[in-house]
Short mmCIF file of C-alpha atoms in Angstrom, two decimals:
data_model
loop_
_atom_site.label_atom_id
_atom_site.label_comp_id
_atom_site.label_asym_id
_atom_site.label_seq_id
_atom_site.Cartn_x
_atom_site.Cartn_y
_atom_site.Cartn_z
CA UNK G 129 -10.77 22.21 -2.58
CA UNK G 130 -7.64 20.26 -1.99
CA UNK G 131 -6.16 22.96 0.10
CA UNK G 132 -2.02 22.12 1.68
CA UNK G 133 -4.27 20.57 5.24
CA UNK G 134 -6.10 18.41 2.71
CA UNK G 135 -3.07 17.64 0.18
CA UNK G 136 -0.32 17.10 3.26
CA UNK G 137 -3.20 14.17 4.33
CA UNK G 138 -3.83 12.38 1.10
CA UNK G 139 0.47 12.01 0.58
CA UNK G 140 0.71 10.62 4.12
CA UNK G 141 -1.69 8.00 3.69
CA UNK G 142 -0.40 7.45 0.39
CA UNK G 143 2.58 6.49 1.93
CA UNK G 144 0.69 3.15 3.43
CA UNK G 145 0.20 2.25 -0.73
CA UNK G 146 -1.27 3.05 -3.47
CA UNK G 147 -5.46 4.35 -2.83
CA UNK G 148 -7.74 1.48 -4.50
CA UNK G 149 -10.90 3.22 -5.03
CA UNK G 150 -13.02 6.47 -4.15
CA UNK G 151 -13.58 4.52 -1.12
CA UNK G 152 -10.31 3.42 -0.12
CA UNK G 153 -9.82 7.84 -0.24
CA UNK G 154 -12.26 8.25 1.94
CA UNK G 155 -11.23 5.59 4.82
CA UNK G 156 -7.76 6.54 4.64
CA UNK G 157 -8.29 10.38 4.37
CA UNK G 158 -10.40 11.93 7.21
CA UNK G 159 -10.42 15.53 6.27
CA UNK G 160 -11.77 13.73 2.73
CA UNK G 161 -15.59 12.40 3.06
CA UNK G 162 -16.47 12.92 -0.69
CA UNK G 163 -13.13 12.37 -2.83
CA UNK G 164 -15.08 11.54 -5.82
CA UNK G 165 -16.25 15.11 -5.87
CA UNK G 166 -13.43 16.73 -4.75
CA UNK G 167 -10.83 15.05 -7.26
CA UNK G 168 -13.61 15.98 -10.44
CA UNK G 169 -13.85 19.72 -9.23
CA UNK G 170 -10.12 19.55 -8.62
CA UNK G 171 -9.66 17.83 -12.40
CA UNK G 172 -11.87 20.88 -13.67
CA UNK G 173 -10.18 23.63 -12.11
CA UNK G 174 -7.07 22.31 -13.53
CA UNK G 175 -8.04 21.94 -17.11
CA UNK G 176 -9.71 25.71 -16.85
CA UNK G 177 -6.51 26.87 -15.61
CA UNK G 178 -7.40 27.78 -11.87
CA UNK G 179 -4.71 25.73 -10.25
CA UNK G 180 -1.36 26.99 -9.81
CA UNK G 181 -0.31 23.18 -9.62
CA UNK G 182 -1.30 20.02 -11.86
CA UNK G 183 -2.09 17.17 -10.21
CA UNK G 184 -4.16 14.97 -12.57
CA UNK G 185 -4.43 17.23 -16.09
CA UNK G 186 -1.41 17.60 -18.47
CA UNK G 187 -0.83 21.94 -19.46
#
C-alpha cells in the first residue's frame, strides 16, 4: 500500500512537476514499479473506508 516510505517518495518527486502518466510514476518513484495498481487498490480502500487519509476519493 502507499505506506509514509512510499508516500514521503511520490511528494519528493512531485516536487520536480506534476507526474504525466502511470509511467512517468514509475520512473520517478523507485519504491513504485506498478503505480497503476497501487493508486486503484489505494482509490478502493479509500472509498470502503480503510484509509485514515483521502488522497484521491471525496468522504
Amino acid at each position: 500500500g502507499v505506506g509514509k516510505k512510499h508516500m514521503g517518495e511520490i511528494l519528493e518527486a512531485k516536487r520536480d512537476g506534476d507526474f504525466q502518466s502511470f509511467e512517468d510514476i514509475r520512473k520517478r518513484v523507485k519504491l513504485v514499479p506498478d503505480p497503476r495498481k497501487l493508486i486503484i487498490r489505494r482509490i478502493i480502500n479509500e472509498v470502503m473506508g480503510k484509509e485514515k487519509h483521502r488522497l484521491f476519493a471525496d468522504a
